[in-house]
Structures are given as structure tokens and as C-alpha cells.
Amino acid sequence: MDDRVPPYRELPGQNPPPSRWAVPFTLLFFTSLLIAFFLHSPLGKVETIVIGGNRLLSKQEILDEIRLKKGASFFRWNARRAEQVLEDMPEIDDATVDKSFPGTIRIRIRESRQVALWKQEDKLVPVLANGRILTKRPWGERPPSVPVLSDWGSKMEEGAALARELGLLPRNRLEEISEIRPGVDPVYRDVVRVHTRWGHEVRLRIKEFHKKMELYSDFRHHPPGTLYLIDSIRFVPERRGGE
């Protein structure tokens, strides 16, 4: 008796079993289709952009810098990268960018305070408390409400140091100053001449500017003259004709 098992023979018309990868690949295919459809639908695009805190910068300047516009891909646009780009701009001290679904981008910036205007040939340009002088941003025709820095020429480094000191003054003290020019002193190279809206000239050093300028409030009601705040405090009234 032959105990051998006969060989298996596939019956005609019998289908082979499906591959074990067929179902996962099918699911992946349809999932990819759904994701692609979602990304190209209105839900995957930027629909609302809210910008706040800007005064020097226009909204369009901000959008151009971070390459954002309505209709851009909501998920591909990088909010953290946009914050870095904004904070590298000379006008901006701090920036926050938030994304909220569906399709909303909120941008909040804190611009550096404007503390002066730099007189450059026949035009004025803003000077900021962070020491940046915006030579490519003309001021226009508006009357200045901050001091004008005149006759500084190419002394950009000294101007930047002065700007940082001006940024430490309270707004009411800053508004008392109409113009600041470089001074001449046999000992100190950083002496400046401050012209006030009360008709006085104050002479002091840049490195001590914000501290010593606070002393001016005790002299502003004096008659016109020059106040020296360098090594000591000295007030010299203006000489009038016939005296």
C-alpha cells in the first residue's frame, strides 16, 4: 500500500489569495488622496490675517517680509520662522505669530520706540531706541515731535549710543528737547549740545545723558541760558543786548 500524500494541484478557476500588503497599500492610497484634497481645499489655506502693534511698518511690508498672503498653505507656512524674520527687522524688538485653525494667522509686533529724527542732508529719517537709524525710511512732511539730531555727519556710532540714551528718557522729558548737536570739549569727546523748547542749551556727555538730563526739570523755568552738566552743575544766563 502506498502511504505517500498526493501532490497539491490547484483546481481550475481558483483565485490566488490576496497579498498581505494589498489592504495597507489601498488604505494608504485613499488616505493620501484625502490629505491632498484637504490641503487644496479652503480649510487648508490662510483665510484671515490679523496684524497689530505696527506704526512705522505698514501691514504690507510685514507680509512681504514673512512671505505671507491670503490663500497660502496654512500647514506649510512656518510661524516660528516668521517670528525670527520679523525680529531681525531693525524696526522690531519683539514679535509673536500664532496660527489657529481654520486658516487664521495672528501677528503681534512691538516696534522699537522712535526717539529722534536724524537730519541727513535735506531729509529726516527715524532714529529708534534700539540705536538703529533708518536711513532708508524718509520721515516725510510731518512736523517732528521728537528731537532732531543735526550736524552728525557720518558719526553713526555716536548717534546710535545717543539714541539708546534717549530711549531711557520718559516721554515728557523727550518732548522738551527740540534739537541735539555734537559739542566740543577739551577733555571729553562725547559732549553734546541739547537745545530745549524752553529756550535753553544743555551741555552734557552722551554716556550720562539720560541720568543728567533729568536734572533739567529744575532749570526749565529759568530765563534763557546754558546749563552745564558735565563735571559740575553750572547755569549761565544768556547775555542780552546792552548788558
PDB file of C-alpha atoms in Angstrom:
ATOM      1  CA  MET A   1       0.000   0.000   0.000  1.00  0.00           C
ATOM      2  CA  ASP A   2       1.355   3.341  -0.992  1.00  0.00           C
ATOM      3  CA  ASP A   3       1.163   5.799   2.001  1.00  0.00           C
ATOM      4  CA  ARG A   4       2.514   8.792   0.066  1.00  0.00           C
ATOM      5  CA  VAL A   5       0.406  12.012   0.040  1.00  0.00           C
ATOM      6  CA  PRO A   6      -0.556  13.015  -3.442  1.00  0.00           C
ATOM      7  CA  PRO A   7       0.785  16.442  -4.586  1.00  0.00           C
ATOM      8  CA  TYR A   8      -1.470  19.512  -4.253  1.00  0.00           C
ATOM      9  CA  ARG A   9      -2.925  20.623  -7.511  1.00  0.00           C
ATOM     10  CA  GLU A  10      -4.729  23.960  -7.869  1.00  0.00           C
ATOM     11  CA  LEU A  11      -8.211  23.487  -9.177  1.00  0.00           C
ATOM     12  CA  PRO A  12      -9.091  25.271 -12.362  1.00  0.00           C
ATOM     13  CA  GLY A  13     -10.725  28.687 -11.753  1.00  0.00           C
ATOM     14  CA  GLN A  14      -9.488  29.081  -8.131  1.00  0.00           C
ATOM     15  CA  ASN A  15      -8.225  32.683  -7.356  1.00  0.00           C
ATOM     16  CA  PRO A  16      -4.858  33.090  -5.570  1.00  0.00           C
ATOM     17  CA  PRO A  17      -5.068  34.548  -2.013  1.00  0.00           C
ATOM     18  CA  PRO A  18      -4.613  38.381  -1.843  1.00  0.00           C
ATOM     19  CA  SER A  19      -1.223  39.735  -0.864  1.00  0.00           C
ATOM     20  CA  ARG A  20      -0.920  40.744   2.805  1.00  0.00           C
ATOM     21  CA  TRP A  21       0.223  44.241   1.638  1.00  0.00           C
ATOM     22  CA  ALA A  22      -2.773  44.902  -0.542  1.00  0.00           C
ATOM     23  CA  VAL A  23      -5.069  46.263   2.182  1.00  0.00           C
ATOM     24  CA  PRO A  24      -2.499  48.625   3.801  1.00  0.00           C
ATOM     25  CA  PHE A  25      -1.472  49.993   0.390  1.00  0.00           C
ATOM     26  CA  THR A  26      -5.104  50.571  -0.527  1.00  0.00           C
ATOM     27  CA  LEU A  27      -5.743  52.419   2.719  1.00  0.00           C
ATOM     28  CA  LEU A  28      -2.576  54.500   2.243  1.00  0.00           C
ATOM     29  CA  PHE A  29      -3.607  55.415  -1.281  1.00  0.00           C
ATOM     30  CA  PHE A  30      -7.048  56.651  -0.284  1.00  0.00           C
ATOM     31  CA  THR A  31      -5.642  58.434   2.794  1.00  0.00           C
ATOM     32  CA  SER A  32      -3.155  60.292   0.566  1.00  0.00           C
ATOM     33  CA  LEU A  33      -5.992  61.319  -1.713  1.00  0.00           C
ATOM     34  CA  LEU A  34      -7.964  62.665   1.233  1.00  0.00           C
ATOM     35  CA  ILE A  35      -4.971  64.600   2.574  1.00  0.00           C
ATOM     36  CA  ALA A  36      -4.227  66.094  -0.837  1.00  0.00           C
ATOM     37  CA  PHE A  37      -7.867  67.092  -1.224  1.00  0.00           C
ATOM     38  CA  PHE A  38      -7.874  68.655   2.267  1.00  0.00           C
ATOM     39  CA  LEU A  39      -4.667  70.636   1.677  1.00  0.00           C
ATOM     40  CA  HIS A  40      -6.078  72.109  -1.514  1.00  0.00           C
ATOM     41  CA  SER A  41      -9.472  72.864  -0.038  1.00  0.00           C
ATOM     42  CA  PRO A  42     -10.314  76.232   1.605  1.00  0.00           C
ATOM     43  CA  LEU A  43      -9.736  74.630   5.031  1.00  0.00           C
ATOM     44  CA  GLY A  44      -6.055  74.147   4.186  1.00  0.00           C
ATOM     45  CA  LYS A  45      -5.440  77.757   3.159  1.00  0.00           C
ATOM     46  CA  VAL A  46      -4.835  81.017   5.020  1.00  0.00           C
ATOM     47  CA  GLU A  47      -8.080  82.970   5.030  1.00  0.00           C
ATOM     48  CA  THR A  48      -7.651  85.586   7.801  1.00  0.00           C
ATOM     49  CA  ILE A  49      -4.540  87.614   8.730  1.00  0.00           C
ATOM     50  CA  VAL A  50      -4.601  89.916  11.767  1.00  0.00           C
ATOM     51  CA  ILE A  51      -1.657  92.291  12.411  1.00  0.00           C
ATOM     52  CA  GLY A  52      -1.265  94.543  15.443  1.00  0.00           C
ATOM     53  CA  GLY A  53       1.323  96.820  17.056  1.00  0.00           C
ATOM     54  CA  ASN A  54       2.731  98.323  13.869  1.00  0.00           C
ATOM     55  CA  ARG A  55       3.168 102.077  13.412  1.00  0.00           C
ATOM     56  CA  LEU A  56       6.331 102.613  11.396  1.00  0.00           C
ATOM     57  CA  LEU A  57       5.860  99.471   9.355  1.00  0.00           C
ATOM     58  CA  SER A  58       2.879  99.025   7.072  1.00  0.00           C
ATOM     59  CA  LYS A  59       0.949  95.744   7.064  1.00  0.00           C
ATOM     60  CA  GLN A  60       2.090  95.063   3.526  1.00  0.00           C
ATOM     61  CA  GLU A  61       5.759  95.495   4.490  1.00  0.00           C
ATOM     62  CA  ILE A  62       5.285  92.914   7.241  1.00  0.00           C
ATOM     63  CA  LEU A  63       3.515  90.450   4.926  1.00  0.00           C
ATOM     64  CA  ASP A  64       6.161  90.832   2.233  1.00  0.00           C
ATOM     65  CA  GLU A  65       8.956  90.219   4.746  1.00  0.00           C
ATOM     66  CA  ILE A  66       7.456  86.948   6.002  1.00  0.00           C
ATOM     67  CA  ARG A  67       6.110  85.899   2.580  1.00  0.00           C
ATOM     68  CA  LEU A  68       2.515  85.561   3.648  1.00  0.00           C
ATOM     69  CA  LYS A  69      -0.708  86.274   1.813  1.00  0.00           C
ATOM     70  CA  LYS A  70      -4.266  85.049   1.780  1.00  0.00           C
ATOM     71  CA  GLY A  71      -4.597  81.734   0.015  1.00  0.00           C
ATOM     72  CA  ALA A  72      -1.157  80.487   1.124  1.00  0.00           C
ATOM     73  CA  SER A  73      -0.874  76.981   2.556  1.00  0.00           C
ATOM     74  CA  PHE A  74      -1.883  77.123   6.220  1.00  0.00           C
ATOM     75  CA  PHE A  75       0.033  73.985   7.218  1.00  0.00           C
ATOM     76  CA  ARG A  76       3.215  74.575   5.230  1.00  0.00           C
ATOM     77  CA  TRP A  77       3.741  78.173   6.393  1.00  0.00           C
ATOM     78  CA  ASN A  78       6.155  78.257   9.379  1.00  0.00           C
ATOM     79  CA  ALA A  79       5.077  80.616  12.188  1.00  0.00           C
ATOM     80  CA  ARG A  80       8.300  80.229  14.231  1.00  0.00           C
ATOM     81  CA  ARG A  81      10.425  81.086  11.226  1.00  0.00           C
ATOM     82  CA  ALA A  82       8.245  84.146  10.619  1.00  0.00           C
ATOM     83  CA  GLU A  83       8.883  85.342  14.190  1.00  0.00           C
ATOM     84  CA  GLN A  84      12.644  85.098  13.639  1.00  0.00           C
ATOM     85  CA  VAL A  85      12.441  87.034  10.373  1.00  0.00           C
ATOM     86  CA  LEU A  86      10.357  89.800  11.981  1.00  0.00           C
ATOM     87  CA  GLU A  87      12.666  90.143  14.988  1.00  0.00           C
ATOM     88  CA  ASP A  88      15.620  90.586  12.613  1.00  0.00           C
ATOM     89  CA  MET A  89      13.997  93.722  11.179  1.00  0.00           C
ATOM     90  CA  PRO A  90      15.554  96.929  12.617  1.00  0.00           C
ATOM     91  CA  GLU A  91      12.158  98.400  13.474  1.00  0.00           C
ATOM     92  CA  ILE A  92      11.014  95.444  15.608  1.00  0.00           C
ATOM     93  CA  ASP A  93      12.041  94.498  19.153  1.00  0.00           C
ATOM     94  CA  ASP A  94       9.672  91.566  19.609  1.00  0.00           C
ATOM     95  CA  ALA A  95       7.215  89.543  17.512  1.00  0.00           C
ATOM     96  CA  THR A  96       4.634  86.845  18.213  1.00  0.00           C
ATOM     97  CA  VAL A  97       2.955  84.796  15.480  1.00  0.00           C
ATOM     98  CA  ASP A  98       0.082  82.420  16.221  1.00  0.00           C
ATOM     99  CA  LYS A  99      -1.800  80.048  13.925  1.00  0.00           C
ATOM    100  CA  SER A 100      -5.324  78.920  14.726  1.00  0.00           C
ATOM    101  CA  PHE A 101      -7.427  76.535  12.685  1.00  0.00           C
ATOM    102  CA  PRO A 102      -9.130  77.077  10.367  1.00  0.00           C
ATOM    103  CA  GLY A 103      -6.931  79.425   8.346  1.00  0.00           C
ATOM    104  CA  THR A 104      -6.225  82.272  10.798  1.00  0.00           C
ATOM    105  CA  ILE A 105      -2.806  83.894  11.365  1.00  0.00           C
ATOM    106  CA  ARG A 106      -2.365  86.480  14.139  1.00  0.00           C
ATOM    107  CA  ILE A 107       0.774  88.633  14.159  1.00  0.00           C
ATOM    108  CA  ARG A 108       1.639  90.933  17.050  1.00  0.00           C
ATOM    109  CA  ILE A 109       4.783  93.065  16.931  1.00  0.00           C
ATOM    110  CA  ARG A 110       6.416  95.516  19.322  1.00  0.00           C
ATOM    111  CA  GLU A 111       8.285  98.186  17.431  1.00  0.00           C
ATOM    112  CA  SER A 112      11.259  99.945  18.952  1.00  0.00           C
ATOM    113  CA  ARG A 113      10.247 103.364  20.243  1.00  0.00           C
ATOM    114  CA  GLN A 114      11.086 106.288  17.979  1.00  0.00           C
ATOM    115  CA  VAL A 115      13.208 108.750  19.973  1.00  0.00           C
ATOM    116  CA  ALA A 116      14.625 111.187  17.406  1.00  0.00           C
ATOM    117  CA  LEU A 117      14.995 112.186  13.776  1.00  0.00           C
ATOM    118  CA  TRP A 118      18.377 112.087  12.050  1.00  0.00           C
ATOM    119  CA  LYS A 119      18.995 115.011   9.733  1.00  0.00           C
ATOM    120  CA  GLN A 120      20.608 113.563   6.632  1.00  0.00           C
ATOM    121  CA  GLU A 121      21.344 116.228   4.016  1.00  0.00           C
ATOM    122  CA  ASP A 122      17.896 117.590   3.131  1.00  0.00           C
ATOM    123  CA  LYS A 123      15.784 114.847   4.696  1.00  0.00           C
ATOM    124  CA  LEU A 124      14.883 113.447   8.094  1.00  0.00           C
ATOM    125  CA  VAL A 125      14.911 109.722   8.964  1.00  0.00           C
ATOM    126  CA  PRO A 126      13.681 107.987  12.141  1.00  0.00           C
ATOM    127  CA  VAL A 127      16.018 107.086  14.995  1.00  0.00           C
ATOM    128  CA  LEU A 128      14.918 104.268  17.310  1.00  0.00           C
ATOM    129  CA  ALA A 129      15.585 103.498  20.971  1.00  0.00           C
ATOM    130  CA  ASN A 130      17.441 100.326  19.986  1.00  0.00           C
ATOM    131  CA  GLY A 131      20.088 102.531  18.328  1.00  0.00           C
ATOM    132  CA  ARG A 132      19.020 101.874  14.743  1.00  0.00           C
ATOM    133  CA  ILE A 133      18.980 104.791  12.309  1.00  0.00           C
ATOM    134  CA  LEU A 134      16.564 104.065   9.466  1.00  0.00           C
ATOM    135  CA  THR A 135      18.387 105.792   6.629  1.00  0.00           C
ATOM    136  CA  LYS A 136      16.125 104.176   4.010  1.00  0.00           C
ATOM    137  CA  ARG A 137      12.862 105.355   5.578  1.00  0.00           C
ATOM    138  CA  PRO A 138      12.313 109.110   4.948  1.00  0.00           C
ATOM    139  CA  TRP A 139      10.148 110.861   7.513  1.00  0.00           C
ATOM    140  CA  GLY A 140       8.105 112.915   5.068  1.00  0.00           C
ATOM    141  CA  GLU A 141       6.483 116.269   5.745  1.00  0.00           C
ATOM    142  CA  ARG A 142       5.100 115.717   9.238  1.00  0.00           C
ATOM    143  CA  PRO A 143       6.360 118.113  11.938  1.00  0.00           C
ATOM    144  CA  PRO A 144       8.700 116.320  14.348  1.00  0.00           C
ATOM    145  CA  SER A 145       7.504 115.583  17.882  1.00  0.00           C
ATOM    146  CA  VAL A 146      10.918 114.202  18.884  1.00  0.00           C
ATOM    147  CA  PRO A 147      14.408 115.796  18.873  1.00  0.00           C
ATOM    148  CA  VAL A 148      16.229 116.371  15.598  1.00  0.00           C
ATOM    149  CA  LEU A 149      19.863 115.193  15.536  1.00  0.00           C
ATOM    150  CA  SER A 150      21.696 117.759  13.393  1.00  0.00           C
ATOM    151  CA  ASP A 151      25.300 118.046  12.131  1.00  0.00           C
ATOM    152  CA  TRP A 152      26.262 114.479  12.989  1.00  0.00           C
ATOM    153  CA  GLY A 153      27.544 113.664   9.513  1.00  0.00           C
ATOM    154  CA  SER A 154      28.971 110.151   9.465  1.00  0.00           C
ATOM    155  CA  LYS A 155      29.067 109.777  13.266  1.00  0.00           C
ATOM    156  CA  MET A 156      26.567 106.906  13.172  1.00  0.00           C
ATOM    157  CA  GLU A 157      28.118 105.076  16.131  1.00  0.00           C
ATOM    158  CA  GLU A 158      27.825 108.114  18.401  1.00  0.00           C
ATOM    159  CA  GLY A 159      24.309 108.714  17.119  1.00  0.00           C
ATOM    160  CA  ALA A 160      23.346 105.145  17.957  1.00  0.00           C
ATOM    161  CA  ALA A 161      24.724 105.498  21.504  1.00  0.00           C
ATOM    162  CA  LEU A 162      22.775 108.738  21.945  1.00  0.00           C
ATOM    163  CA  ALA A 163      19.614 107.069  20.644  1.00  0.00           C
ATOM    164  CA  ARG A 164      19.864 104.343  23.276  1.00  0.00           C
ATOM    165  CA  GLU A 165      20.209 107.008  25.974  1.00  0.00           C
ATOM    166  CA  LEU A 166      17.194 108.896  24.598  1.00  0.00           C
ATOM    167  CA  GLY A 167      15.222 105.671  24.824  1.00  0.00           C
ATOM    168  CA  LEU A 168      15.723 105.689  28.596  1.00  0.00           C
ATOM    169  CA  LEU A 169      14.080 109.105  28.989  1.00  0.00           C
ATOM    170  CA  PRO A 170      10.367 109.301  29.799  1.00  0.00           C
ATOM    171  CA  ARG A 171       8.184 110.696  27.030  1.00  0.00           C
ATOM    172  CA  ASN A 172       7.609 114.067  28.730  1.00  0.00           C
ATOM    173  CA  ARG A 173      11.372 114.671  29.072  1.00  0.00           C
ATOM    174  CA  LEU A 174      11.957 113.709  25.465  1.00  0.00           C
ATOM    175  CA  GLU A 175       9.324 116.180  24.284  1.00  0.00           C
ATOM    176  CA  GLU A 176      11.213 119.034  25.980  1.00  0.00           C
ATOM    177  CA  ILE A 177      14.119 118.612  23.552  1.00  0.00           C
ATOM    178  CA  SER A 178      13.994 120.201  20.104  1.00  0.00           C
ATOM    179  CA  GLU A 179      17.494 119.535  18.728  1.00  0.00           C
ATOM    180  CA  ILE A 180      20.783 117.860  19.654  1.00  0.00           C
ATOM    181  CA  ARG A 181      24.133 118.709  18.048  1.00  0.00           C
ATOM    182  CA  PRO A 182      27.665 117.419  18.704  1.00  0.00           C
ATOM    183  CA  GLY A 183      29.599 119.571  21.181  1.00  0.00           C
ATOM    184  CA  VAL A 184      33.261 120.471  21.535  1.00  0.00           C
ATOM    185  CA  ASP A 185      35.121 119.879  24.791  1.00  0.00           C
ATOM    186  CA  PRO A 186      38.887 119.809  25.538  1.00  0.00           C
ATOM    187  CA  VAL A 187      38.508 116.732  27.771  1.00  0.00           C
ATOM    188  CA  TYR A 188      35.522 114.657  26.654  1.00  0.00           C
ATOM    189  CA  ARG A 189      34.778 113.600  23.082  1.00  0.00           C
ATOM    190  CA  ASP A 190      31.131 112.671  23.669  1.00  0.00           C
ATOM    191  CA  VAL A 191      29.791 116.077  24.775  1.00  0.00           C
ATOM    192  CA  VAL A 192      26.563 117.182  23.097  1.00  0.00           C
ATOM    193  CA  ARG A 193      24.616 120.430  22.920  1.00  0.00           C
ATOM    194  CA  VAL A 194      20.936 119.976  23.665  1.00  0.00           C
ATOM    195  CA  HIS A 195      18.508 122.708  22.618  1.00  0.00           C
ATOM    196  CA  THR A 196      15.228 122.684  24.514  1.00  0.00           C
ATOM    197  CA  ARG A 197      11.788 124.016  23.697  1.00  0.00           C
ATOM    198  CA  TRP A 198      12.130 126.387  26.667  1.00  0.00           C
ATOM    199  CA  GLY A 199      14.993 128.339  25.080  1.00  0.00           C
ATOM    200  CA  HIS A 200      17.904 126.693  26.930  1.00  0.00           C
ATOM    201  CA  GLU A 201      21.042 124.911  25.837  1.00  0.00           C
ATOM    202  CA  VAL A 202      22.189 121.958  27.932  1.00  0.00           C
ATOM    203  CA  ARG A 203      25.708 120.574  27.620  1.00  0.00           C
ATOM    204  CA  LEU A 204      26.418 117.070  28.850  1.00  0.00           C
ATOM    205  CA  ARG A 205      28.033 113.760  27.864  1.00  0.00           C
ATOM    206  CA  ILE A 206      26.306 111.005  25.908  1.00  0.00           C
ATOM    207  CA  LYS A 207      27.263 108.323  28.453  1.00  0.00           C
ATOM    208  CA  GLU A 208      25.487 110.271  31.227  1.00  0.00           C
ATOM    209  CA  PHE A 209      22.689 111.647  29.100  1.00  0.00           C
ATOM    210  CA  HIS A 210      19.510 110.092  30.491  1.00  0.00           C
ATOM    211  CA  LYS A 211      20.576 110.468  34.129  1.00  0.00           C
ATOM    212  CA  LYS A 212      21.742 114.061  33.967  1.00  0.00           C
ATOM    213  CA  MET A 213      19.011 115.238  31.623  1.00  0.00           C
ATOM    214  CA  GLU A 214      16.550 114.509  34.425  1.00  0.00           C
ATOM    215  CA  LEU A 215      18.138 117.447  36.306  1.00  0.00           C
ATOM    216  CA  TYR A 216      16.955 119.854  33.635  1.00  0.00           C
ATOM    217  CA  SER A 217      13.435 119.919  35.061  1.00  0.00           C
ATOM    218  CA  ASP A 218      14.736 122.093  37.925  1.00  0.00           C
ATOM    219  CA  PHE A 219      16.047 124.698  35.471  1.00  0.00           C
ATOM    220  CA  ARG A 220      13.466 124.829  32.701  1.00  0.00           C
ATOM    221  CA  HIS A 221      11.684 127.855  34.214  1.00  0.00           C
ATOM    222  CA  HIS A 222      14.922 129.832  34.362  1.00  0.00           C
ATOM    223  CA  PRO A 223      15.496 132.620  31.808  1.00  0.00           C
ATOM    224  CA  PRO A 224      17.241 131.557  28.578  1.00  0.00           C
ATOM    225  CA  GLY A 225      20.828 130.441  29.085  1.00  0.00           C
ATOM    226  CA  THR A 226      23.212 127.483  29.067  1.00  0.00           C
ATOM    227  CA  LEU A 227      23.168 124.684  31.620  1.00  0.00           C
ATOM    228  CA  TYR A 228      26.422 122.742  32.032  1.00  0.00           C
ATOM    229  CA  LEU A 229      26.005 119.192  33.355  1.00  0.00           C
ATOM    230  CA  ILE A 230      29.460 117.764  32.706  1.00  0.00           C
ATOM    231  CA  ASP A 231      31.748 117.634  35.742  1.00  0.00           C
ATOM    232  CA  SER A 232      29.635 120.033  37.794  1.00  0.00           C
ATOM    233  CA  ILE A 233      26.309 121.842  37.548  1.00  0.00           C
ATOM    234  CA  ARG A 234      26.522 125.398  36.320  1.00  0.00           C
ATOM    235  CA  PHE A 235      23.946 127.705  34.771  1.00  0.00           C
ATOM    236  CA  VAL A 236      24.968 130.726  32.697  1.00  0.00           C
ATOM    237  CA  PRO A 237      22.135 133.128  31.761  1.00  0.00           C
ATOM    238  CA  GLU A 238      22.034 134.373  28.205  1.00  0.00           C
ATOM    239  CA  ARG A 239      23.555 137.812  27.693  1.00  0.00           C
ATOM    240  CA  ARG A 240      21.168 140.362  26.318  1.00  0.00           C
ATOM    241  CA  GLY A 241      21.992 143.435  24.257  1.00  0.00           C
ATOM    242  CA  GLY A 242      23.228 146.385  26.323  1.00  0.00           C
ATOM    243  CA  GLU A 243      24.273 144.247  29.279  1.00  0.00           C
TER     244      GLU A 243
END
